[in-house]
PDB file of C-alpha atoms in Angstrom:
ATOM      1  CA  UNK L 672      89.786  53.205 -67.218  1.00 72.00           C
ATOM      2  CA  UNK L 673      90.791  49.836 -68.620  1.00 90.00           C
ATOM      3  CA  UNK L 674      92.420  49.987 -72.063  1.00 96.00           C
ATOM      4  CA  UNK L 675      91.125  47.412 -74.529  1.00 98.00           C
ATOM      5  CA  UNK L 676      92.987  46.718 -77.762  1.00 98.00           C
ATOM      6  CA  UNK L 677      93.387  44.120 -80.474  1.00 98.00           C
ATOM      7  CA  UNK L 678      96.657  42.303 -81.174  1.00 98.00           C
ATOM      8  CA  UNK L 679      97.092  41.006 -84.717  1.00 98.00           C
ATOM      9  CA  UNK L 680      99.701  39.314 -86.904  1.00 97.00           C
ATOM     10  CA  UNK L 681     100.195  38.617 -90.598  1.00 96.00           C
ATOM     11  CA  UNK L 682     100.053  34.834 -90.922  1.00 97.00           C
ATOM     12  CA  UNK L 683      99.626  32.015 -93.444  1.00 97.00           C
ATOM     13  CA  UNK L 684     102.589  33.337 -95.404  1.00 96.00           C
ATOM     14  CA  UNK L 685     104.145  30.033 -96.370  1.00 96.00           C
ATOM     15  CA  UNK L 686     103.745  28.519 -99.828  1.00 95.00           C
ATOM     16  CA  UNK L 687     103.749  24.894-100.944  1.00 93.00           C
ATOM     17  CA  UNK L 688     106.537  23.068 -99.116  1.00 91.00           C
ATOM     18  CA  UNK L 689     107.887  26.283 -97.611  1.00 92.00           C
ATOM     19  CA  UNK L 690     106.976  27.698 -94.202  1.00 91.00           C
ATOM     20  CA  UNK L 691     107.519  31.282 -93.106  1.00 91.00           C
ATOM     21  CA  UNK L 692     107.119  32.081 -89.437  1.00 90.00           C
ATOM     22  CA  UNK L 693     105.772  30.036 -86.541  1.00 94.00           C
ATOM     23  CA  UNK L 694     102.044  30.414 -87.100  1.00 96.00           C
ATOM     24  CA  UNK L 695     101.014  27.880 -84.451  1.00 96.00           C
ATOM     25  CA  UNK L 696     102.834  29.797 -81.711  1.00 96.00           C
ATOM     26  CA  UNK L 697     101.624  33.170 -82.956  1.00 97.00           C
ATOM     27  CA  UNK L 698      98.003  31.974 -82.973  1.00 98.00           C
ATOM     28  CA  UNK L 699      98.392  31.255 -79.261  1.00 97.00           C
ATOM     29  CA  UNK L 700      99.323  34.886 -78.642  1.00 98.00           C
ATOM     30  CA  UNK L 701      97.400  37.186 -81.000  1.00 98.00           C
ATOM     31  CA  UNK L 702      93.644  37.747 -81.095  1.00 98.00           C
ATOM     32  CA  UNK L 703      93.282  38.331 -84.860  1.00 98.00           C
ATOM     33  CA  UNK L 704      95.060  36.913 -87.907  1.00 98.00           C
ATOM     34  CA  UNK L 705      95.616  38.629 -91.247  1.00 98.00           C
ATOM     35  CA  UNK L 706      95.859  35.657 -93.615  1.00 98.00           C
ATOM     36  CA  UNK L 707      97.660  35.777 -96.954  1.00 98.00           C
ATOM     37  CA  UNK L 708      95.335  35.081 -99.873  1.00 98.00           C
ATOM     38  CA  UNK L 709      97.701  33.644-102.481  1.00 97.00           C
ATOM     39  CA  UNK L 710      99.032  36.762-104.217  1.00 98.00           C
ATOM     40  CA  UNK L 711     102.151  37.397-102.104  1.00 98.00           C
ATOM     41  CA  UNK L 712     102.127  34.150-100.150  1.00 98.00           C
ATOM     42  CA  UNK L 713      99.781  31.374 -99.130  1.00 98.00           C
ATOM     43  CA  UNK L 714      98.057  28.747-101.208  1.00 98.00           C
ATOM     44  CA  UNK L 715      94.760  26.876-100.723  1.00 98.00           C
ATOM     45  CA  UNK L 716      96.240  24.327 -98.296  1.00 98.00           C
ATOM     46  CA  UNK L 717      98.266  26.890 -96.337  1.00 98.00           C
ATOM     47  CA  UNK L 718      95.183  29.090 -96.099  1.00 98.00           C
ATOM     48  CA  UNK L 719      93.076  26.140 -94.943  1.00 98.00           C
ATOM     49  CA  UNK L 720      95.549  25.077 -92.243  1.00 97.00           C
ATOM     50  CA  UNK L 721      95.904  28.632 -90.971  1.00 98.00           C
ATOM     51  CA  UNK L 722      92.162  29.252 -90.896  1.00 98.00           C
ATOM     52  CA  UNK L 723      91.431  25.990 -89.094  1.00 98.00           C
ATOM     53  CA  UNK L 724      94.083  26.672 -86.466  1.00 98.00           C
ATOM     54  CA  UNK L 725      92.805  30.215 -85.965  1.00 98.00           C
ATOM     55  CA  UNK L 726      89.189  29.083 -85.619  1.00 98.00           C
ATOM     56  CA  UNK L 727      90.225  26.396 -83.103  1.00 98.00           C
ATOM     57  CA  UNK L 728      92.006  29.020 -80.973  1.00 98.00           C
ATOM     58  CA  UNK L 729      89.276  31.659 -81.138  1.00 98.00           C
ATOM     59  CA  UNK L 730      91.356  34.016 -83.281  1.00 98.00           C
ATOM     60  CA  UNK L 731      89.323  36.231 -85.635  1.00 98.00           C
ATOM     61  CA  UNK L 732      90.015  36.014 -89.368  1.00 99.00           C
ATOM     62  CA  UNK L 733      91.091  38.764 -91.718  1.00 98.00           C
ATOM     63  CA  UNK L 734      91.978  38.756 -95.411  1.00 98.00           C
ATOM     64  CA  UNK L 735      95.470  40.088 -96.203  1.00 98.00           C
ATOM     65  CA  UNK L 736      95.365  41.002 -99.908  1.00 98.00           C
ATOM     66  CA  UNK L 737      98.465  42.005-101.804  1.00 98.00           C
ATOM     67  CA  UNK L 738      99.775  42.966-105.202  1.00 98.00           C
ATOM     68  CA  UNK L 739     100.368  39.823-107.339  1.00 98.00           C
ATOM     69  CA  UNK L 740     104.032  39.392-106.410  1.00 97.00           C
ATOM     70  CA  UNK L 741     104.973  35.976-105.027  1.00 96.00           C
ATOM     71  CA  UNK L 742     108.672  36.354-105.751  1.00 95.00           C
ATOM     72  CA  UNK L 743     108.853  39.728-104.057  1.00 97.00           C
ATOM     73  CA  UNK L 744     106.590  38.757-101.156  1.00 96.00           C
ATOM     74  CA  UNK L 745     104.271  41.594-102.113  1.00 96.00           C
ATOM     75  CA  UNK L 746     106.787  44.204-101.051  1.00 95.00           C
ATOM     76  CA  UNK L 747     107.512  45.632-104.515  1.00 96.00           C
ATOM     77  CA  UNK L 748     105.357  48.530-105.763  1.00 96.00           C
ATOM     78  CA  UNK L 749     103.263  47.846-108.877  1.00 97.00           C
ATOM     79  CA  UNK L 750     101.440  50.302-111.117  1.00 95.00           C
ATOM     80  CA  UNK L 751      97.830  49.189-111.399  1.00 97.00           C
ATOM     81  CA  UNK L 752      94.624  51.042-112.173  1.00 98.00           C
ATOM     82  CA  UNK L 753      92.031  51.614-109.479  1.00 97.00           C
ATOM     83  CA  UNK L 754      89.730  49.162-111.254  1.00 98.00           C
ATOM     84  CA  UNK L 755      92.439  46.479-111.246  1.00 98.00           C
ATOM     85  CA  UNK L 756      93.142  47.016-107.555  1.00 98.00           C
ATOM     86  CA  UNK L 757      89.462  46.918-106.656  1.00 98.00           C
ATOM     87  CA  UNK L 758      88.912  43.632-108.522  1.00 98.00           C
ATOM     88  CA  UNK L 759      92.168  42.125-107.209  1.00 98.00           C
ATOM     89  CA  UNK L 760      91.296  42.867-103.593  1.00 98.00           C
ATOM     90  CA  UNK L 761      87.731  41.575-103.939  1.00 98.00           C
ATOM     91  CA  UNK L 762      89.067  38.387-105.540  1.00 98.00           C
ATOM     92  CA  UNK L 763      91.402  37.719-102.607  1.00 98.00           C
ATOM     93  CA  UNK L 764      88.782  38.457 -99.975  1.00 98.00           C
ATOM     94  CA  UNK L 765      86.443  36.020-101.697  1.00 98.00           C
ATOM     95  CA  UNK L 766      89.102  33.317-101.747  1.00 98.00           C
ATOM     96  CA  UNK L 767      89.610  33.504 -97.997  1.00 98.00           C
ATOM     97  CA  UNK L 768      85.870  33.657 -97.368  1.00 98.00           C
ATOM     98  CA  UNK L 769      85.453  30.376 -99.230  1.00 98.00           C
ATOM     99  CA  UNK L 770      88.203  28.710 -97.219  1.00 98.00           C
ATOM    100  CA  UNK L 771      86.815  30.102 -93.972  1.00 98.00           C
ATOM    101  CA  UNK L 772      83.363  28.711 -94.731  1.00 98.00           C
ATOM    102  CA  UNK L 773      84.766  25.185 -95.068  1.00 97.00           C
ATOM    103  CA  UNK L 774      86.328  25.527 -91.605  1.00 97.00           C
ATOM    104  CA  UNK L 775      83.246  26.915 -89.868  1.00 97.00           C
ATOM    105  CA  UNK L 776      84.716  30.403 -89.635  1.00 98.00           C
ATOM    106  CA  UNK L 777      84.036  33.811 -91.155  1.00 98.00           C
ATOM    107  CA  UNK L 778      86.185  36.661 -92.367  1.00 98.00           C
ATOM    108  CA  UNK L 779      85.578  39.808 -90.331  1.00 98.00           C
ATOM    109  CA  UNK L 780      88.275  42.238 -91.459  1.00 98.00           C
ATOM    110  CA  UNK L 781      90.603  43.137 -94.327  1.00 99.00           C
ATOM    111  CA  UNK L 782      94.131  44.529 -94.102  1.00 98.00           C
ATOM    112  CA  UNK L 783      96.280  45.264 -97.145  1.00 98.00           C
ATOM    113  CA  UNK L 784      99.787  43.804 -97.273  1.00 97.00           C
ATOM    114  CA  UNK L 785     103.226  45.173 -97.994  1.00 95.00           C
ATOM    115  CA  UNK L 786     103.624  47.610-100.881  1.00 96.00           C
ATOM    116  CA  UNK L 787      99.858  47.791-101.375  1.00 98.00           C
ATOM    117  CA  UNK L 788      99.424  48.855 -97.754  1.00 96.00           C
ATOM    118  CA  UNK L 789     102.314  51.303 -97.773  1.00 94.00           C
ATOM    119  CA  UNK L 790     101.214  52.965-101.029  1.00 96.00           C
ATOM    120  CA  UNK L 791      97.563  53.167 -99.997  1.00 97.00           C
ATOM    121  CA  UNK L 792      98.606  54.797 -96.729  1.00 96.00           C
ATOM    122  CA  UNK L 793      99.517  57.950 -98.689  1.00 96.00           C
ATOM    123  CA  UNK L 794      97.415  57.557-101.886  1.00 97.00           C
ATOM    124  CA  UNK L 795      93.766  58.502-101.535  1.00 98.00           C
ATOM    125  CA  UNK L 796      92.701  56.866-104.811  1.00 98.00           C
ATOM    126  CA  UNK L 797      94.366  53.580-103.955  1.00 98.00           C
ATOM    127  CA  UNK L 798      92.950  53.635-100.427  1.00 98.00           C
ATOM    128  CA  UNK L 799      89.449  54.217-101.814  1.00 98.00           C
ATOM    129  CA  UNK L 800      89.843  51.391-104.347  1.00 98.00           C
ATOM    130  CA  UNK L 801      90.668  48.973-101.537  1.00 99.00           C
ATOM    131  CA  UNK L 802      87.726  50.296 -99.550  1.00 98.00           C
ATOM    132  CA  UNK L 803      85.321  49.914-102.463  1.00 98.00           C
ATOM    133  CA  UNK L 804      86.400  46.302-102.862  1.00 98.00           C
ATOM    134  CA  UNK L 805      85.771  45.639 -99.185  1.00 98.00           C
ATOM    135  CA  UNK L 806      82.390  47.362 -99.244  1.00 98.00           C
ATOM    136  CA  UNK L 807      81.378  45.613-102.428  1.00 98.00           C
ATOM    137  CA  UNK L 808      82.054  42.184-100.935  1.00 98.00           C
ATOM    138  CA  UNK L 809      80.510  42.911 -97.519  1.00 98.00           C
ATOM    139  CA  UNK L 810      79.937  46.393 -96.018  1.00 98.00           C
ATOM    140  CA  UNK L 811      80.188  44.883 -92.538  1.00 98.00           C
ATOM    141  CA  UNK L 812      83.830  43.927 -93.036  1.00 98.00           C
ATOM    142  CA  UNK L 813      86.242  45.984 -90.940  1.00 98.00           C
ATOM    143  CA  UNK L 814      88.818  47.995 -92.890  1.00 98.00           C
ATOM    144  CA  UNK L 815      92.004  47.603 -90.799  1.00 98.00           C
ATOM    145  CA  UNK L 816      94.098  50.633 -91.713  1.00 98.00           C
ATOM    146  CA  UNK L 817      97.373  52.171 -90.670  1.00 97.00           C
ATOM    147  CA  UNK L 818      96.690  54.832 -88.031  1.00 97.00           C
ATOM    148  CA  UNK L 819      96.241  58.293 -89.493  1.00 96.00           C
ATOM    149  CA  UNK L 820      96.542  57.060 -93.076  1.00 97.00           C
ATOM    150  CA  UNK L 821      94.590  57.711 -96.267  1.00 98.00           C
ATOM    151  CA  UNK L 822      93.139  54.226 -95.742  1.00 98.00           C
ATOM    152  CA  UNK L 823      91.637  55.238 -92.424  1.00 98.00           C
ATOM    153  CA  UNK L 824      90.104  58.306 -94.065  1.00 98.00           C
ATOM    154  CA  UNK L 825      88.852  56.268 -97.038  1.00 98.00           C
ATOM    155  CA  UNK L 826      87.187  53.724 -94.791  1.00 98.00           C
ATOM    156  CA  UNK L 827      85.267  56.409 -92.943  1.00 98.00           C
ATOM    157  CA  UNK L 828      84.374  58.196 -96.181  1.00 98.00           C
ATOM    158  CA  UNK L 829      82.891  54.967 -97.525  1.00 98.00           C
ATOM    159  CA  UNK L 830      80.985  54.284 -94.307  1.00 98.00           C
ATOM    160  CA  UNK L 831      82.945  51.142 -93.475  1.00 98.00           C
ATOM    161  CA  UNK L 832      83.725  50.099 -89.926  1.00 98.00           C
ATOM    162  CA  UNK L 833      87.326  51.296 -89.796  1.00 98.00           C
ATOM    163  CA  UNK L 834      89.947  50.260 -87.239  1.00 98.00           C
ATOM    164  CA  UNK L 835      93.301  52.012 -86.967  1.00 98.00           C
ATOM    165  CA  UNK L 836      96.437  50.014 -86.273  1.00 98.00           C
ATOM    166  CA  UNK L 837      99.983  50.693 -85.149  1.00 97.00           C
ATOM    167  CA  UNK L 838     103.033  48.476 -85.510  1.00 95.00           C
ATOM    168  CA  UNK L 839     105.006  47.116 -82.595  1.00 93.00           C
ATOM    169  CA  UNK L 840     108.054  46.157 -84.636  1.00 90.00           C
ATOM    170  CA  UNK L 841     108.379  49.101 -87.045  1.00 92.00           C
ATOM    171  CA  UNK L 842     109.833  52.598 -86.828  1.00 94.00           C
ATOM    172  CA  UNK L 843     107.925  55.696 -87.989  1.00 96.00           C
ATOM    173  CA  UNK L 844     109.001  58.827 -89.883  1.00 94.00           C
ATOM    174  CA  UNK L 845     107.933  62.361 -88.999  1.00 94.00           C
ATOM    175  CA  UNK L 846     104.804  62.069 -91.173  1.00 91.00           C
ATOM    176  CA  UNK L 847     103.531  59.061 -89.250  1.00 92.00           C
ATOM    177  CA  UNK L 848     104.427  56.645 -92.054  1.00 90.00           C
ATOM    178  CA  UNK L 849     106.498  53.486 -91.661  1.00 92.00           C
ATOM    179  CA  UNK L 850     110.203  53.875 -92.317  1.00 94.00           C
ATOM    180  CA  UNK L 851     110.917  51.821 -95.490  1.00 89.00           C
ATOM    181  CA  UNK L 852     112.353  48.409 -94.709  1.00 86.00           C
ATOM    182  CA  UNK L 853     115.502  49.116 -96.727  1.00 84.00           C
ATOM    183  CA  UNK L 854     116.522  51.961 -94.450  1.00 89.00           C
ATOM    184  CA  UNK L 855     118.568  51.514 -91.256  1.00 87.00           C
ATOM    185  CA  UNK L 856     116.457  51.304 -88.109  1.00 86.00           C
ATOM    186  CA  UNK L 857     113.233  50.476 -89.960  1.00 91.00           C
ATOM    187  CA  UNK L 858     112.641  47.395 -87.795  1.00 90.00           C
ATOM    188  CA  UNK L 859     112.408  47.295 -84.004  1.00 91.00           C
ATOM    189  CA  UNK L 860     114.109  44.083 -82.881  1.00 90.00           C
ATOM    190  CA  UNK L 861     114.208  44.583 -79.093  1.00 93.00           C
ATOM    191  CA  UNK L 862     110.976  43.209 -77.520  1.00 94.00           C
ATOM    192  CA  UNK L 863     111.208  45.579 -74.557  1.00 95.00           C
ATOM    193  CA  UNK L 864     111.617  48.631 -76.784  1.00 94.00           C
ATOM    194  CA  UNK L 865     108.658  47.494 -78.870  1.00 94.00           C
ATOM    195  CA  UNK L 866     106.492  46.995 -75.774  1.00 96.00           C
ATOM    196  CA  UNK L 867     107.441  50.425 -74.421  1.00 95.00           C
ATOM    197  CA  UNK L 868     106.562  52.020 -77.785  1.00 95.00           C
ATOM    198  CA  UNK L 869     103.156  50.350 -77.825  1.00 97.00           C
ATOM    199  CA  UNK L 870     102.400  51.352 -74.249  1.00 96.00           C
ATOM    200  CA  UNK L 871     103.178  54.963 -75.150  1.00 96.00           C
ATOM    201  CA  UNK L 872     100.819  54.770 -78.108  1.00 97.00           C
ATOM    202  CA  UNK L 873      98.039  53.332 -75.962  1.00 97.00           C
ATOM    203  CA  UNK L 874      98.473  55.444 -72.842  1.00 96.00           C
ATOM    204  CA  UNK L 875      99.506  58.769 -74.396  1.00 96.00           C
ATOM    205  CA  UNK L 876      97.943  58.450 -77.860  1.00 96.00           C
ATOM    206  CA  UNK L 877     101.177  59.348 -79.642  1.00 97.00           C
ATOM    207  CA  UNK L 878     103.658  57.729 -82.003  1.00 96.00           C
ATOM    208  CA  UNK L 879     107.285  58.720 -81.392  1.00 94.00           C
ATOM    209  CA  UNK L 880     109.109  59.077 -84.732  1.00 95.00           C
ATOM    210  CA  UNK L 881     112.771  58.249 -85.343  1.00 93.00           C
ATOM    211  CA  UNK L 882     113.615  61.928 -84.790  1.00 94.00           C
ATOM    212  CA  UNK L 883     111.567  62.181 -81.589  1.00 94.00           C
ATOM    213  CA  UNK L 884     108.545  63.918 -83.099  1.00 96.00           C
ATOM    214  CA  UNK L 885     105.336  63.115 -81.232  1.00 97.00           C
ATOM    215  CA  UNK L 886     102.518  62.285 -83.647  1.00 96.00           C
ATOM    216  CA  UNK L 887      98.934  61.935 -82.315  1.00 96.00           C
ATOM    217  CA  UNK L 888      97.353  58.571 -83.096  1.00 97.00           C
ATOM    218  CA  UNK L 889      94.260  56.491 -82.519  1.00 96.00           C
ATOM    219  CA  UNK L 890      94.898  52.828 -81.730  1.00 98.00           C
ATOM    220  CA  UNK L 891      92.400  50.006 -82.073  1.00 98.00           C
ATOM    221  CA  UNK L 892      94.876  47.292 -83.039  1.00 98.00           C
ATOM    222  CA  UNK L 893      98.591  46.510 -82.730  1.00 98.00           C
ATOM    223  CA  UNK L 894     100.426  44.446 -85.342  1.00 96.00           C
ATOM    224  CA  UNK L 895     103.430  42.163 -84.947  1.00 90.00           C
ATOM    225  CA  UNK L 896     104.781  40.813 -88.240  1.00 83.00           C
ATOM    226  CA  UNK L 897     104.635  37.020 -88.205  1.00 70.00           C
ATOM    227  CA  UNK L 898     107.428  36.507 -90.743  1.00 75.00           C
ATOM    228  CA  UNK L 899     110.163  38.069 -88.596  1.00 77.00           C
ATOM    229  CA  UNK L 900     112.537  35.649 -86.763  1.00 79.00           C
ATOM    230  CA  UNK L 901     111.796  37.484 -83.497  1.00 83.00           C
ATOM    231  CA  UNK L 902     108.027  37.447 -84.005  1.00 89.00           C
ATOM    232  CA  UNK L 903     107.057  34.936 -81.315  1.00 94.00           C
ATOM    233  CA  UNK L 904     109.344  36.485 -78.689  1.00 93.00           C
ATOM    234  CA  UNK L 905     108.176  39.968 -79.673  1.00 93.00           C
ATOM    235  CA  UNK L 906     104.466  39.130 -79.599  1.00 96.00           C
ATOM    236  CA  UNK L 907     104.689  37.074 -76.405  1.00 97.00           C
ATOM    237  CA  UNK L 908     106.565  39.781 -74.528  1.00 96.00           C
ATOM    238  CA  UNK L 909     104.181  42.429 -75.813  1.00 97.00           C
ATOM    239  CA  UNK L 910     101.094  40.543 -74.677  1.00 97.00           C
ATOM    240  CA  UNK L 911     102.591  39.820 -71.231  1.00 97.00           C
ATOM    241  CA  UNK L 912     103.641  43.454 -70.816  1.00 97.00           C
ATOM    242  CA  UNK L 913     100.266  44.827 -71.849  1.00 97.00           C
ATOM    243  CA  UNK L 914      98.285  42.443 -69.659  1.00 97.00           C
ATOM    244  CA  UNK L 915     100.567  43.202 -66.699  1.00 97.00           C
ATOM    245  CA  UNK L 916      99.518  46.842 -67.161  1.00 96.00           C
ATOM    246  CA  UNK L 917      95.845  45.846 -67.136  1.00 97.00           C
ATOM    247  CA  UNK L 918      95.298  46.087 -70.892  1.00 97.00           C
ATOM    248  CA  UNK L 919      92.644  43.718 -72.292  1.00 98.00           C
ATOM    249  CA  UNK L 920      93.471  41.921 -75.547  1.00 98.00           C
ATOM    250  CA  UNK L 921      90.383  41.051 -77.644  1.00 98.00           C
ATOM    251  CA  UNK L 922      89.530  39.971 -81.215  1.00 98.00           C
ATOM    252  CA  UNK L 923      89.016  42.886 -83.570  1.00 98.00           C
ATOM    253  CA  UNK L 924      85.216  42.407 -83.948  1.00 98.00           C
ATOM    254  CA  UNK L 925      84.841  42.920 -80.200  1.00 98.00           C
ATOM    255  CA  UNK L 926      85.861  46.552 -80.694  1.00 98.00           C
ATOM    256  CA  UNK L 927      83.161  47.455 -83.236  1.00 96.00           C
ATOM    257  CA  UNK L 928      81.498  49.909 -80.872  1.00 95.00           C
ATOM    258  CA  UNK L 929      84.703  52.005 -80.935  1.00 94.00           C
ATOM    259  CA  UNK L 930      85.000  52.420 -84.712  1.00 91.00           C
TER     260      UNK L 930
END
């Protein structure tokens, strides 16, 4: 049976005169883009350029909301109430929807960024707050959630189309969570190792933790972080490796019948 999966990247993460990552090259490789909405990166012009390029290349659009933390790139935990998180996420989704409309595109999924994503992966209340924001804006939006996380459970509880994602360039602990970036070995820098890890996830349905523990997983989407220096090489090698194995790469909305 042919395996079909989505390949996504976090993009549009420059700000003002500053660029982060090679978005143009990444948009030629991935099938879906998670676009920063101004709280950890991105601004109206960066968002517009990224959306227009994605639409031109047939890449589906996703909002990538974050805690309000430009200086920390959204990777520092913040203490916010559920009501604040819900409003903050809805605000960012709406911003990208407005930009997308001007470019003839539409937002079809939402994926939390950085500390917001990592905290919601293990915090049911936070995961539900994100989900309520998504559902309140548009119940047809796909909740793109870390595989096996509280976000995946929250999305299903709320009746949202929920896609589960794994990471090509990150290591996992024995609980199926991402190893924190500050710890040794948190990032996978070798493109061949990353591709082998993803193939295992797709073919065997398991994540292999840093200690060798095999953790069952469901995979609808695979993420490569666009801000890493090795992102283009990593994503390009991954796509070539997967397609050589007969795997089909499609935009996330094309997988709706599997959620």
